Amino acid sequence: MANCVFCKIVAGEIPSKKIYEDESVLAFYDIEPQAPVHFLVIPKDHIENAGCVTSQNSKLIAHIFEIISKLADELKLKSFRVVTNSGTDAGQTVFHLHFHVLAGGVLGAMA
Ligand code: 5GP
Ligand code: ZN
């Protein structure tokens, strides 16, 4: 989608520090980490946010969680948090579905 920063990362038009990639999913480190380990896992296809998950694309979401589990294991994350902000009032700033994975040290309480 034009002017979507994460679509541009998927297309290679904006550089990113990639951790994992397959035909439908990309994982890369967040540019402004909020924890010692902070990466994002996104579908390559443009889906606006968690409010746009349907029976048509939910298998992709399950796949994303498989990848999160695999990466947590590979990166030896004993504890980690997965967050997705959906909508402006929830703090979403990039309107391409993404799952934050935060880890390292003791994370603060959820808001
Ligand atoms: P949101 O606020 O939408 O939940 O999360 C968007 C996240 O994307 C933020 O944590 C922000 O730091 C990250 N981000 C925004 N632009 C870029 C970018 O160009 N590259 C990377 N790696 N992360 C980005
Ligand atoms: Zn996009």
Coordinates of N, CA, C and O and ligand atoms in Angstrom, one line a residue:
M1 N 0.9 -1.2 0.0 CA 0.0 0.0 0.0 C 0.9 1.2 0.0 O 1.8 1.3 0.8
A2 N 0.6 2.2 -0.8 CA 1.4 3.4 -1.0 C 1.5 4.1 0.4 O 0.5 4.2 1.1
N3 N 2.6 4.7 0.6 CA 2.9 5.5 1.9 C 2.8 4.7 3.2 O 2.7 5.3 4.2
C4 N 2.8 3.3 3.1 CA 2.8 2.5 4.3 C 4.3 2.2 4.6 O 4.9 1.5 3.7
V5 N 4.8 2.6 5.7 CA 6.2 2.4 6.0 C 6.6 0.9 6.1 O 7.6 0.5 5.6
F6 N 5.7 0.1 6.6 CA 6.0 -1.4 6.7 C 5.9 -2.1 5.3 O 6.6 -3.0 5.1
C7 N 4.9 -1.6 4.5 CA 4.9 -2.2 3.1 C 6.3 -1.8 2.4 O 6.8 -2.6 1.6
K8 N 6.8 -0.6 2.7 CA 8.1 -0.2 2.1 C 9.2 -1.0 2.6 O 10.2 -1.4 1.9
I9 N 9.1 -1.4 3.9 CA 10.2 -2.3 4.5 C 10.1 -3.7 3.8 O 11.1 -4.3 3.4
V10 N 8.8 -4.2 3.6 CA 8.6 -5.5 3.0 C 9.2 -5.4 1.6 O 9.9 -6.4 1.1
A11 N 9.0 -4.3 0.9 CA 9.5 -4.2 -0.5 C 11.0 -3.9 -0.6 O 11.6 -3.8 -1.7
G12 N 11.6 -3.7 0.6 CA 13.0 -3.3 0.6 C 13.4 -1.9 0.2 O 14.5 -1.5 0.0
E13 N 12.3 -1.1 0.2 CA 12.5 0.4 -0.1 C 13.0 1.1 1.1 O 13.6 2.2 1.0
I14 N 12.8 0.6 2.3 CA 13.3 1.2 3.5 C 14.1 0.0 4.2 O 13.6 -1.1 4.3
P15 N 15.4 0.3 4.6 CA 16.2 -0.8 5.2 C 15.6 -1.2 6.6 O 15.0 -0.3 7.3
S16 N 15.9 -2.4 7.0 CA 15.5 -2.9 8.3 C 16.5 -3.9 8.7 O 17.1 -4.6 7.9
K17 N 16.5 -4.1 10.0 CA 17.4 -5.2 10.6 C 16.6 -6.4 10.7 O 15.9 -6.6 11.7
K18 N 16.6 -7.3 9.7 CA 15.7 -8.4 9.6 C 16.2 -9.6 10.5 O 17.4 -9.8 10.6
I19 N 15.2 -10.3 11.1 CA 15.5 -11.4 11.9 C 15.0 -12.7 11.2 O 15.6 -13.7 11.3
Y20 N 13.9 -12.6 10.5 CA 13.2 -13.7 9.9 C 12.4 -13.3 8.7 O 11.8 -12.2 8.8
E21 N 12.3 -14.1 7.7 CA 11.5 -13.8 6.6 C 11.0 -15.1 5.9 O 11.8 -16.0 5.8
D22 N 9.8 -15.2 5.5 CA 9.3 -16.3 4.6 C 8.3 -15.6 3.6 O 8.3 -14.4 3.5
E23 N 7.5 -16.5 3.0 CA 6.7 -15.9 1.9 C 5.6 -15.0 2.4 O 5.1 -14.1 1.6
S24 N 5.2 -15.1 3.6 CA 4.1 -14.3 4.1 C 4.4 -13.4 5.3 O 3.6 -12.6 5.7
V25 N 5.5 -13.6 6.0 CA 5.8 -13.0 7.2 C 7.3 -12.4 7.2 O 8.2 -13.0 6.7
L26 N 7.4 -11.2 7.9 CA 8.7 -10.6 8.1 C 8.8 -10.2 9.6 O 7.9 -9.7 10.2
A27 N 10.0 -10.4 10.1 CA 10.3 -10.0 11.5 C 11.6 -9.1 11.5 O 12.5 -9.5 10.8
F28 N 11.5 -8.0 12.1 CA 12.7 -7.1 12.1 C 12.7 -6.3 13.4 O 11.7 -6.1 14.1
Y29 N 13.9 -5.8 13.8 CA 14.0 -5.0 15.0 C 13.4 -3.7 14.9 O 13.4 -3.0 13.9
D30 N 12.7 -3.3 16.0 CA 12.1 -1.9 16.1 C 13.1 -0.8 16.1 O 14.2 -1.0 16.7
I31 N 12.9 0.2 15.4 CA 13.8 1.3 15.2 C 14.0 2.1 16.5 O 15.0 2.7 16.8
E32 N 13.0 2.1 17.4 CA 13.0 2.8 18.7 C 12.7 1.8 19.8 O 11.5 1.8 20.3
P33 N 13.6 0.9 20.2 CA 13.3 -0.2 21.1 C 12.8 0.3 22.4 O 13.3 1.3 23.0
Q34 N 11.7 -0.3 22.9 CA 11.2 0.0 24.2 C 11.5 -1.0 25.3 O 11.0 -1.0 26.4
A35 N 12.4 -1.9 25.0 CA 12.9 -3.0 25.9 C 14.3 -3.4 25.3 O 14.6 -3.2 24.2
P36 N 15.1 -4.1 26.1 CA 16.4 -4.6 25.6 C 16.3 -5.4 24.3 O 17.1 -5.3 23.5
V37 N 15.2 -6.2 24.2 CA 14.9 -6.9 23.0 C 13.5 -6.4 22.5 O 12.6 -6.5 23.3
H38 N 13.5 -5.9 21.3 CA 12.2 -5.4 20.8 C 12.2 -5.5 19.3 O 12.9 -4.8 18.6
F39 N 11.4 -6.5 18.9 CA 11.2 -6.7 17.4 C 9.8 -6.7 17.0 O 8.9 -6.9 17.9
L40 N 9.5 -6.6 15.7 CA 8.2 -6.6 15.2 C 8.0 -7.7 14.3 O 8.9 -8.1 13.5
V41 N 6.8 -8.4 14.3 CA 6.5 -9.4 13.4 C 5.3 -9.0 12.6 O 4.2 -8.6 13.2
I42 N 5.4 -9.0 11.3 CA 4.3 -8.4 10.4 C 3.9 -9.4 9.3 O 4.8 -10.2 8.8
P43 N 2.7 -9.3 8.9 CA 2.3 -10.0 7.6 C 2.9 -9.2 6.5 O 2.9 -8.0 6.5
K44 N 3.3 -9.9 5.4 CA 3.8 -9.1 4.3 C 2.7 -8.4 3.6 O 2.8 -7.3 3.0
D45 N 1.5 -9.0 3.5 CA 0.3 -8.3 3.0 C -0.1 -7.2 3.9 O -0.1 -7.4 5.1
H46 N -0.7 -6.2 3.3 CA -1.1 -5.0 4.1 C -2.5 -5.4 4.8 O -3.5 -5.5 4.1
I47 N -2.5 -5.5 6.1 CA -3.7 -5.6 6.9 C -3.6 -4.5 7.9 O -2.5 -4.3 8.5
E48 N -4.6 -3.7 8.0 CA -4.5 -2.5 8.8 C -4.2 -2.7 10.3 O -3.3 -2.1 10.8
N49 N -5.0 -3.6 10.9 CA -4.7 -3.8 12.3 C -5.5 -5.1 12.8 O -6.2 -5.7 11.9
A50 N -5.5 -5.4 14.1 CA -6.2 -6.6 14.6 C -7.7 -6.5 14.4 O -8.3 -7.6 14.4
G51 N -8.2 -5.4 14.2 CA -9.6 -5.2 13.9 C -10.0 -5.7 12.5 O -11.2 -5.8 12.1
C52 N -9.0 -6.0 11.7 CA -9.2 -6.5 10.3 C -8.9 -7.9 10.1 O -8.8 -8.4 9.0
V53 N -8.8 -8.7 11.2 CA -8.6 -10.1 11.2 C -9.9 -10.8 11.0 O -10.9 -10.5 11.7
T54 N -10.0 -11.7 10.0 CA -11.2 -12.4 9.6 C -10.9 -13.8 9.4 O -9.8 -14.3 9.4
S55 N -12.0 -14.6 9.1 CA -11.8 -16.0 8.8 C -11.0 -16.2 7.6 O -10.4 -17.2 7.3
Q56 N -10.9 -15.1 6.7 CA -10.1 -15.2 5.5 C -8.6 -15.1 5.7 O -7.8 -15.6 4.9
N57 N -8.2 -14.4 6.8 CA -6.7 -14.2 7.0 C -6.2 -14.7 8.4 O -5.1 -14.6 8.7
S58 N -7.1 -15.4 9.1 CA -6.7 -15.8 10.5 C -5.6 -16.9 10.5 O -4.9 -17.0 11.5
K59 N -5.5 -17.7 9.5 CA -4.4 -18.7 9.4 C -3.1 -18.0 9.4 O -2.1 -18.5 10.0
L60 N -3.0 -16.8 8.8 CA -1.8 -16.1 8.7 C -1.4 -15.6 10.2 O -0.2 -15.6 10.5
I61 N -2.4 -15.2 10.9 CA -2.1 -14.8 12.3 C -1.6 -16.0 13.1 O -0.7 -15.8 13.9
A62 N -2.2 -17.1 12.9 CA -1.7 -18.3 13.6 C -0.2 -18.6 13.2 O 0.6 -18.9 14.1
H63 N 0.1 -18.4 12.0 CA 1.4 -18.6 11.5 C 2.4 -17.6 12.1 O 3.5 -18.0 12.6
I64 N 1.9 -16.4 12.3 CA 2.7 -15.3 12.9 C 3.1 -15.8 14.3 O 4.2 -15.6 14.8
F65 N 2.1 -16.3 15.1 CA 2.4 -16.8 16.4 C 3.3 -18.0 16.5 O 4.1 -18.1 17.4
E66 N 3.3 -18.8 15.5 CA 4.3 -19.9 15.4 C 5.7 -19.3 15.2 O 6.6 -19.8 15.8
I67 N 5.8 -18.3 14.4 CA 7.1 -17.7 14.2 C 7.6 -17.0 15.4 O 8.7 -17.0 15.8
I68 N 6.7 -16.3 16.1 CA 7.0 -15.6 17.4 C 7.6 -16.7 18.4 O 8.7 -16.5 19.0
S69 N 7.0 -17.8 18.5 CA 7.4 -18.9 19.4 C 8.8 -19.4 19.0 O 9.7 -19.6 19.8
K70 N 9.0 -19.6 17.7 CA 10.2 -20.1 17.1 C 11.4 -19.1 17.4 O 12.5 -19.4 17.8
L71 N 11.1 -17.8 17.1 CA 12.1 -16.8 17.3 C 12.4 -16.6 18.8 O 13.6 -16.4 19.2
A72 N 11.4 -16.7 19.7 CA 11.7 -16.6 21.1 C 12.6 -17.7 21.6 O 13.5 -17.5 22.4
D73 N 12.4 -18.9 21.0 CA 13.2 -20.0 21.3 C 14.6 -19.8 20.8 O 15.6 -20.0 21.5
E74 N 14.8 -19.4 19.5 CA 16.1 -19.2 18.9 C 16.9 -18.1 19.6 O 18.1 -18.2 19.8
L75 N 16.2 -17.0 20.0 CA 16.8 -15.9 20.7 C 17.0 -16.1 22.2 O 17.4 -15.3 22.9
K76 N 16.5 -17.3 22.7 CA 16.6 -17.7 24.1 C 15.9 -16.7 25.0 O 16.5 -16.4 26.0
L77 N 14.7 -16.3 24.6 CA 14.0 -15.4 25.4 C 13.2 -16.3 26.4 O 12.3 -17.0 26.0
K78 N 13.5 -16.2 27.7 CA 12.8 -17.0 28.7 C 11.4 -16.4 28.9 O 10.5 -17.2 29.1
S79 N 11.3 -15.1 29.0 CA 10.0 -14.4 29.1 C 9.9 -13.4 28.1 O 10.9 -12.7 27.7
F80 N 8.7 -13.2 27.5 CA 8.6 -12.1 26.5 C 7.1 -11.7 26.5 O 6.2 -12.4 27.0
R81 N 6.9 -10.5 26.0 CA 5.5 -10.0 25.9 C 5.2 -9.7 24.4 O 6.0 -9.2 23.7
V82 N 4.0 -10.0 24.0 CA 3.5 -9.8 22.6 C 2.4 -8.7 22.7 O 1.4 -8.9 23.5
V83 N 2.5 -7.6 22.0 CA 1.6 -6.5 22.0 C 1.2 -6.1 20.6 O 2.1 -6.1 19.7
T84 N -0.1 -5.9 20.4 CA -0.5 -5.3 19.1 C -1.5 -4.1 19.4 O -2.4 -4.3 20.2
N85 N -1.1 -2.9 19.0 CA -2.0 -1.8 19.2 C -2.9 -1.7 18.0 O -2.5 -1.8 16.8
S86 N -4.2 -1.5 18.3 CA -5.2 -1.5 17.2 C -6.0 -0.2 17.3 O -6.9 -0.1 18.2
G87 N -5.7 0.8 16.5 CA -6.4 2.1 16.5 C -5.6 3.1 17.2 O -4.7 2.9 18.1
T88 N -5.8 4.4 16.8 CA -5.1 5.5 17.3 C -5.1 5.6 18.8 O -4.1 5.9 19.5
D89 N -6.3 5.5 19.4 CA -6.4 5.6 20.9 C -5.7 4.6 21.6 O -5.4 4.7 22.8
A90 N -5.4 3.4 21.0 CA -4.6 2.4 21.6 C -3.1 2.6 21.4 O -2.3 1.7 21.8
G91 N -2.8 3.6 20.7 CA -1.3 3.9 20.4 C -0.8 3.4 19.1 O 0.4 3.4 18.9
Q92 N -1.7 2.9 18.2 CA -1.2 2.5 16.9 C -0.7 3.7 16.1 O -1.4 4.7 15.9
T93 N 0.5 3.6 15.6 CA 1.1 4.7 14.8 C 1.4 4.3 13.4 O 1.5 5.1 12.5
V94 N 1.6 3.0 13.2 CA 1.8 2.5 11.8 C 0.6 1.6 11.6 O 0.4 0.6 12.3
F95 N -0.1 1.9 10.5 CA -1.4 1.2 10.3 C -1.2 0.0 9.3 O -1.9 -0.1 8.3
H96 N -0.3 -0.8 9.7 CA 0.0 -2.1 9.0 C 0.2 -3.0 10.2 O 1.1 -2.8 11.0
L97 N -0.7 -4.1 10.3 CA -0.7 -5.0 11.5 C 0.7 -5.4 11.8 O 1.5 -5.8 11.0
H98 N 1.0 -5.3 13.1 CA 2.3 -5.7 13.6 C 2.2 -6.2 15.1 O 1.4 -5.6 15.8
F99 N 3.0 -7.1 15.4 CA 3.1 -7.7 16.8 C 4.4 -7.3 17.3 O 5.5 -7.7 16.8
H100 N 4.4 -6.5 18.4 CA 5.6 -6.1 19.1 C 6.0 -7.3 20.0 O 5.1 -7.9 20.7
V101 N 7.3 -7.7 19.9 CA 7.8 -8.7 20.9 C 8.8 -8.1 21.7 O 9.8 -7.5 21.2
L102 N 8.6 -8.0 23.0 CA 9.4 -7.3 24.0 C 10.0 -8.3 25.0 O 9.2 -9.1 25.5
A103 N 11.3 -8.1 25.3 CA 11.9 -9.0 26.2 C 13.2 -8.4 26.7 O 13.7 -7.4 26.3
G104 N 13.8 -9.1 27.7 CA 15.0 -8.7 28.3 C 14.8 -8.0 29.6 O 14.2 -6.9 29.6
G105 N 15.3 -8.6 30.7 CA 15.1 -8.0 32.0 C 13.6 -8.1 32.4 O 12.9 -8.9 31.8
V106 N 13.3 -7.4 33.4 CA 11.9 -7.5 33.9 C 11.1 -6.4 33.3 O 11.5 -5.2 33.4
L107 N 10.0 -6.7 32.6 CA 9.2 -5.8 31.9 C 8.2 -5.1 32.9 O 7.8 -5.8 33.9
G108 N 7.9 -3.8 32.7 CA 7.0 -3.2 33.6 C 5.6 -3.8 33.4 O 5.3 -4.5 32.5
A109 N 4.7 -3.4 34.4 CA 3.3 -3.9 34.3 C 2.7 -3.3 33.0 O 3.0 -2.2 32.5
M110 N 1.7 -4.0 32.5 CA 1.0 -3.6 31.4 C 0.1 -2.4 31.8 O -0.4 -2.3 32.9
A111 N -0.1 -1.4 30.8 CA -1.0 -0.3 31.1 C -2.4 -0.8 31.2 O -2.8 -1.8 30.7
Ligands
5GP1 P1 2.7 1.2 17.0 O1 2.9 2.5 17.7 O2 2.0 1.4 15.7 O3 2.1 0.1 17.8 O4 4.2 0.6 16.6 C1 4.9 1.1 15.5 C2 6.3 0.7 15.8 O5 7.0 0.8 14.5 C3 7.0 1.7 16.7 O6 7.5 0.9 17.9 C4 8.1 2.3 15.9 O7 9.3 2.5 16.6 C5 8.3 1.3 14.8 N1 8.7 1.9 13.5 C6 8.2 3.0 12.9 N2 8.9 3.2 11.8 C7 9.9 2.3 11.7 C8 10.9 2.0 10.7 O8 11.0 2.7 9.7 N3 11.7 0.9 10.9 C9 11.5 0.2 12.0 N4 12.4 -0.9 12.2 N5 10.6 0.4 13.0 C10 9.8 1.4 12.8
ZN2 ZN 1.4 -1.8 4.7

